[in-house]
CSV table of C-alpha atoms in Angstrom, one decimal:
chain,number,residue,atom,x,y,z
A,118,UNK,CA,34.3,1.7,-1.7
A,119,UNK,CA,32.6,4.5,-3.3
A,120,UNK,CA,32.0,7.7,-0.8
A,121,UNK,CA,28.2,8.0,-1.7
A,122,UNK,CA,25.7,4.7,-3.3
A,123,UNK,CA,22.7,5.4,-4.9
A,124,UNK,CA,20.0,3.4,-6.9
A,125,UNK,CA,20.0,5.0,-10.7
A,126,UNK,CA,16.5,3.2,-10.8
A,127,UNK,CA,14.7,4.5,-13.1
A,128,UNK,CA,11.7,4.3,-10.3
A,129,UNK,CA,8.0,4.3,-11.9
A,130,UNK,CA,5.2,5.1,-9.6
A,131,UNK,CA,1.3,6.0,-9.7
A,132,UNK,CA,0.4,9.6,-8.9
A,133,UNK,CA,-0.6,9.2,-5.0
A,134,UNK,CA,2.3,7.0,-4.7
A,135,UNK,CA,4.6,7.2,-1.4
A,136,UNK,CA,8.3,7.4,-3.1
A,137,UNK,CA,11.6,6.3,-1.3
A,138,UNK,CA,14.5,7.1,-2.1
A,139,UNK,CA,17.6,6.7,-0.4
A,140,UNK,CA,21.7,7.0,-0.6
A,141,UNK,CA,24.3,4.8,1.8
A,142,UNK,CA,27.9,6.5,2.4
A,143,UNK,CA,30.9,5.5,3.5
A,144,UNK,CA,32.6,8.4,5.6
A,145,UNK,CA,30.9,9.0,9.2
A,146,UNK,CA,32.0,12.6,9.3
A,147,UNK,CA,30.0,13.6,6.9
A,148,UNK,CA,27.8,16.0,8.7
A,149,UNK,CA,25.9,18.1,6.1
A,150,UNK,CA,23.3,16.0,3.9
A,151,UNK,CA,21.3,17.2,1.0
A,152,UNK,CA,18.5,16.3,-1.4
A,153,UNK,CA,18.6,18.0,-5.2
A,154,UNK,CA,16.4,17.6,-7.7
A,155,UNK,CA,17.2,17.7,-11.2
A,156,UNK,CA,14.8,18.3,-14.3
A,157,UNK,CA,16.3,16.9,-17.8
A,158,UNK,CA,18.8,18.9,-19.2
A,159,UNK,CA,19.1,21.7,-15.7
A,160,UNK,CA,21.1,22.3,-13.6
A,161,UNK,CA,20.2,20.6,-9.9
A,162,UNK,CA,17.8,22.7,-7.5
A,163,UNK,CA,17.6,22.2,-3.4
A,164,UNK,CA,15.2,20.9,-2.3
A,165,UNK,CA,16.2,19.6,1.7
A,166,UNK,CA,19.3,20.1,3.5
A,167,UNK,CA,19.7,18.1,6.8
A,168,UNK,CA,22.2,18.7,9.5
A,169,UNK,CA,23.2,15.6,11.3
A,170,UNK,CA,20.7,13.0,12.2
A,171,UNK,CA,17.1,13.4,12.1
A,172,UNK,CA,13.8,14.0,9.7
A,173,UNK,CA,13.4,17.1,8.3
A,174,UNK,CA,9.3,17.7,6.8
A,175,UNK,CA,8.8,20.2,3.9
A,176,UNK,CA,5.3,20.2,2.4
A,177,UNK,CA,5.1,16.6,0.9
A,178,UNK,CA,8.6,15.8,1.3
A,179,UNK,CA,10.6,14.5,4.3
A,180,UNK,CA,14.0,13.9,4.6
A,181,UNK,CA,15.8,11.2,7.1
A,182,UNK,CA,19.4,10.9,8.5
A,183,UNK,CA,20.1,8.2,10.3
A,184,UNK,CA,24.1,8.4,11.2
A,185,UNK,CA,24.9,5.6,12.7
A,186,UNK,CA,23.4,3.3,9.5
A,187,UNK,CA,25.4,5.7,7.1
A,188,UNK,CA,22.3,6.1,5.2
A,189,UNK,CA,19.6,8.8,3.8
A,190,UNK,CA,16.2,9.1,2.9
A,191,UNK,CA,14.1,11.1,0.9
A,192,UNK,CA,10.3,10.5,0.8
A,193,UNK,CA,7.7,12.0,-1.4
A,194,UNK,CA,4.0,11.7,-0.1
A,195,UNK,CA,0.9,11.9,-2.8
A,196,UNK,CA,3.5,12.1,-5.6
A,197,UNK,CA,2.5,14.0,-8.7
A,198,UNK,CA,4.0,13.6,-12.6
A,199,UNK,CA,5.6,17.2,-11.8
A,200,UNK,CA,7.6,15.3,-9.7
A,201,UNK,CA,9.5,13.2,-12.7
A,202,UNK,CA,12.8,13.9,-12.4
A,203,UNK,CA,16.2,12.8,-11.3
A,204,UNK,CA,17.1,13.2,-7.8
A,205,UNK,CA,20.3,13.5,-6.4
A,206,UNK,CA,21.4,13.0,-2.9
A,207,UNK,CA,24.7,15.1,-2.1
A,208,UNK,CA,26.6,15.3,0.9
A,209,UNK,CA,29.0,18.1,2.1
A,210,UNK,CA,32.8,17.5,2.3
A,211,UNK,CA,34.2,20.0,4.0
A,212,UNK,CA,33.6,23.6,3.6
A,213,UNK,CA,33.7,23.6,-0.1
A,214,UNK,CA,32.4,20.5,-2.0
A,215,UNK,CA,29.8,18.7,-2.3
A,216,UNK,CA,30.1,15.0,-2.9
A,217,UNK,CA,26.8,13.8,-5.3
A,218,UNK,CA,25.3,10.0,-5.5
A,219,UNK,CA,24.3,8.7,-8.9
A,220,UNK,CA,21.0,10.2,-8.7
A,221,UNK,CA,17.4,8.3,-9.3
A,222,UNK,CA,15.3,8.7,-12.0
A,223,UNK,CA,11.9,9.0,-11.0
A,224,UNK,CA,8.7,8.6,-13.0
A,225,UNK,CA,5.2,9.5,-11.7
A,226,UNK,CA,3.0,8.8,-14.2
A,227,UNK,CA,-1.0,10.1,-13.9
B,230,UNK,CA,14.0,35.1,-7.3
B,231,UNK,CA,17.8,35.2,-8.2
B,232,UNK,CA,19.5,32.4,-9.8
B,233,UNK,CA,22.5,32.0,-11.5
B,234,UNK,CA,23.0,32.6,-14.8
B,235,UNK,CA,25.6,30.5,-18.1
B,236,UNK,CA,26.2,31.4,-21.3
B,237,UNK,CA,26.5,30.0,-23.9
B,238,UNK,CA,23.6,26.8,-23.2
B,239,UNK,CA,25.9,24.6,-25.6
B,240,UNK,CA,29.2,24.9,-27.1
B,241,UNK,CA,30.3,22.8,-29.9
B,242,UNK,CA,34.1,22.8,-30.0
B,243,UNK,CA,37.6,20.7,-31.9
B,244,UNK,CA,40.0,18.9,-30.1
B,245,UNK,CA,42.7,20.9,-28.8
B,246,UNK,CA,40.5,24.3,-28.8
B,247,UNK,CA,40.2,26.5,-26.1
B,248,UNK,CA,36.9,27.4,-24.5
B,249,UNK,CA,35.6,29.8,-21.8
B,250,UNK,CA,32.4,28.9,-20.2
B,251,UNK,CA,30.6,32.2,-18.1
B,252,UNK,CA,28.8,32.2,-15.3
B,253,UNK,CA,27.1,35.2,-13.9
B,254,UNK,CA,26.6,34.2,-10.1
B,255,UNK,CA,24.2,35.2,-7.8
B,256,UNK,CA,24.9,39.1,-6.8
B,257,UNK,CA,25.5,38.9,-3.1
B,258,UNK,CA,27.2,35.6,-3.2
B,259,UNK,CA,30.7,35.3,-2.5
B,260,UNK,CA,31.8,31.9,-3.5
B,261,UNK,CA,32.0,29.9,-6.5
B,262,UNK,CA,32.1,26.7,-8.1
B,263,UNK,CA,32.1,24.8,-11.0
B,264,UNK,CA,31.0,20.8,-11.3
B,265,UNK,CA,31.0,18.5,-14.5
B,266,UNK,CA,28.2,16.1,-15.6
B,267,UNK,CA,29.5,13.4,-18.2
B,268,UNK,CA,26.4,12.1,-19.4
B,269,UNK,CA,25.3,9.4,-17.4
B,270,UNK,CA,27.4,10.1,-14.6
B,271,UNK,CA,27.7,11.6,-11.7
B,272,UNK,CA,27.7,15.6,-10.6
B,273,UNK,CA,31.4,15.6,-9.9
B,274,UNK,CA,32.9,19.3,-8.3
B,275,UNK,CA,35.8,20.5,-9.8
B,276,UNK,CA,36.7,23.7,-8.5
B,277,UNK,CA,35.7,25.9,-5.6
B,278,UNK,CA,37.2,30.1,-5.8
B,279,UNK,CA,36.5,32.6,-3.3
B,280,UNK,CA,38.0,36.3,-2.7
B,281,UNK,CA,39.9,35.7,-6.1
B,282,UNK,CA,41.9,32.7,-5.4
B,283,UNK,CA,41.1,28.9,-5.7
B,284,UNK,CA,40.1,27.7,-2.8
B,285,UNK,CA,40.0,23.7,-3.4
B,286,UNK,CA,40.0,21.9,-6.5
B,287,UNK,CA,39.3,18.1,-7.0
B,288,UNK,CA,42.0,15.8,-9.3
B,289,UNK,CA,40.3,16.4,-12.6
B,290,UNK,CA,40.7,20.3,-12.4
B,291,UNK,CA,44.3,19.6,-13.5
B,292,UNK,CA,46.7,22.1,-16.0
B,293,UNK,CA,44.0,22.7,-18.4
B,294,UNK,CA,41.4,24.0,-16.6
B,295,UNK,CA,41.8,27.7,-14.8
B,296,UNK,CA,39.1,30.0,-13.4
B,297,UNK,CA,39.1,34.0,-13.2
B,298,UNK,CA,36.7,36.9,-11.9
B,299,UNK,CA,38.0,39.2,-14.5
B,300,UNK,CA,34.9,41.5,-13.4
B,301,UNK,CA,32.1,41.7,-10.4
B,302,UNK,CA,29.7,39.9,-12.0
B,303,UNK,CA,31.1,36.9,-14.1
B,304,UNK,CA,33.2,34.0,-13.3
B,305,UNK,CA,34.7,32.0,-15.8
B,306,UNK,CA,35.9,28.2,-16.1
B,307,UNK,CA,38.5,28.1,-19.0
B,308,UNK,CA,40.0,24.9,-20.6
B,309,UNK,CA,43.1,25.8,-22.5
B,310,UNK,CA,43.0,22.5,-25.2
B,311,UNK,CA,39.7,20.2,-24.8
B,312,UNK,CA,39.9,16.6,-25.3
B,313,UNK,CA,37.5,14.6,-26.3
B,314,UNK,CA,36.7,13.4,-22.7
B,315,UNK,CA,35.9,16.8,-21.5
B,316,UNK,CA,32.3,16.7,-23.0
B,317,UNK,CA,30.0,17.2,-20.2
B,318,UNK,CA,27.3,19.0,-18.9
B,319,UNK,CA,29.2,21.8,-16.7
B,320,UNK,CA,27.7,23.8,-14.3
B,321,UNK,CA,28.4,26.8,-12.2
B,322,UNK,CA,27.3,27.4,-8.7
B,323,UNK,CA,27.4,29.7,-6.1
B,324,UNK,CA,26.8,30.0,-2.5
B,325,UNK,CA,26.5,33.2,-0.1
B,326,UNK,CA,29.1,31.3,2.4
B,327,UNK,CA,30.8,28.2,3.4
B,328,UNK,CA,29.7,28.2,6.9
B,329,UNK,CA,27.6,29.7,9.0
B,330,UNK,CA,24.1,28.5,8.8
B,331,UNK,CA,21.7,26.2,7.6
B,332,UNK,CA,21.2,28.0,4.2
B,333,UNK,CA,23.8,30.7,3.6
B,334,UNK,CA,26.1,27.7,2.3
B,335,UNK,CA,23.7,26.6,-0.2
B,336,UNK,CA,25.1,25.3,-3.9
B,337,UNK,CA,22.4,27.2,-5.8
B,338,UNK,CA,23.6,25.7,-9.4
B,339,UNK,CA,22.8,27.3,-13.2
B,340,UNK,CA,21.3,25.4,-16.0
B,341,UNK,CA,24.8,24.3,-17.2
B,342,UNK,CA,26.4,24.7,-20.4
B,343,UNK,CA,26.2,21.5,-22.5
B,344,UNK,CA,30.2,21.1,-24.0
B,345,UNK,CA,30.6,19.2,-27.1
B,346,UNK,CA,34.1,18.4,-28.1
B,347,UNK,CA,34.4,17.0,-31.7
């Protein structure tokens, strides 16, 4: 079984759209859960960082742990075409590495 | 804002040729990494290095890779004869700690150096 799933998509969407996106894992110690974007061609950039269970709200995005499911959320309200990229859900294993999912290509087109 | 920093953007190598990637990190950050990107895969880490030693290193960072500090400022992934599989996107990070806090152990990554081996 592969440590961290996640949808490749791609994912196309209307600007305004509500976006999902979302990662399963495997190993329930994983404590430290993360949400990078990644532009074509560049290198990923933060953009949430959860600790345990829980939502975490930043401007239009919110990001969900729900431990006991194994599973993790990203949502993007009023999505806008800046926000075509390829997003990455990444989990920290350890105190070193981080463990990334596929990533999901995501389209917002005007 | 800081960020770090790779050099050269692409590097266009043979088979069996050495390369050095650099990576200047960010200043008052005190560990390191390096991932891999094959395209159309995943980020996958490779190696993690702090106070000048390795510190954890995943199954593909085998006897060709090594990484050095040689100064303050760069850090360096060196692959002593590429194959063709080790084409990738690599990228350096960087982080101000391991522990500690909700941010100081951030992976801020560079834009990657794009390696082609021919």
């Amino acid at each position: 079984q592969k440590e961290v799933e996640q949808d490749p998509g791609p994912l196309s969407v209307p600007e305004g759209a509500i976006v999902s996106l979302n990662c399963t894992y495997s190993n329930s110690a994983f404590q430290y859960f993360m949400w990078y974007r990644q532009y074509s061609r560049k290198g990923p950039e933060l953009l949430m960082y959860t600790y345990s269970s829980g939502n975490k709200e930043d401007g239009r995005f919110t990001a969900q742990v729900d431990k006991s499911s194994k599973y993790i959320s990203l949502f993007i309200r009023d999505s806008q075409p800046s926000d075509s990229a390829t997003y990455l859900c990444a989990l920290r294993d350890g105190y070193n590495k981080l463990i990334f999912g596929a990533g999901t290509r995501l389209a917002v087109h005007p | 804002e800081p960020e770090v920093t790779q050099t050269p953007s692409h590097q266009v190598t043979q088979m069996g040729q050495e390369v050095i990637l650099r990576c200047v990190p960010i200043s008052n950050h005190l560990y390191f990494y390096w991932y891999r990107q094959i395209l159309g895969q995943k980020v996958e880490f490779l190696v993690s290095f702090y106070n000048n030693e390795i510190s954890e290193k995943s199954e593909i960072f085998d006897d060709q890779f090594s990484v050095e500090r040689p100064d303050g400022s760069n850090f360096t992934l060196k692959i002593r004869s590429t194959k063709l599989e080790d084409s990738a996107m690599y990228f350096c990070a960087s982080s101000e700690a391991v522990w500690g806090g909700r941010y100081t152990d951030t992976q801020y990554f560079g834009p990657g150096t794009r390696l082609t081996v021919l």
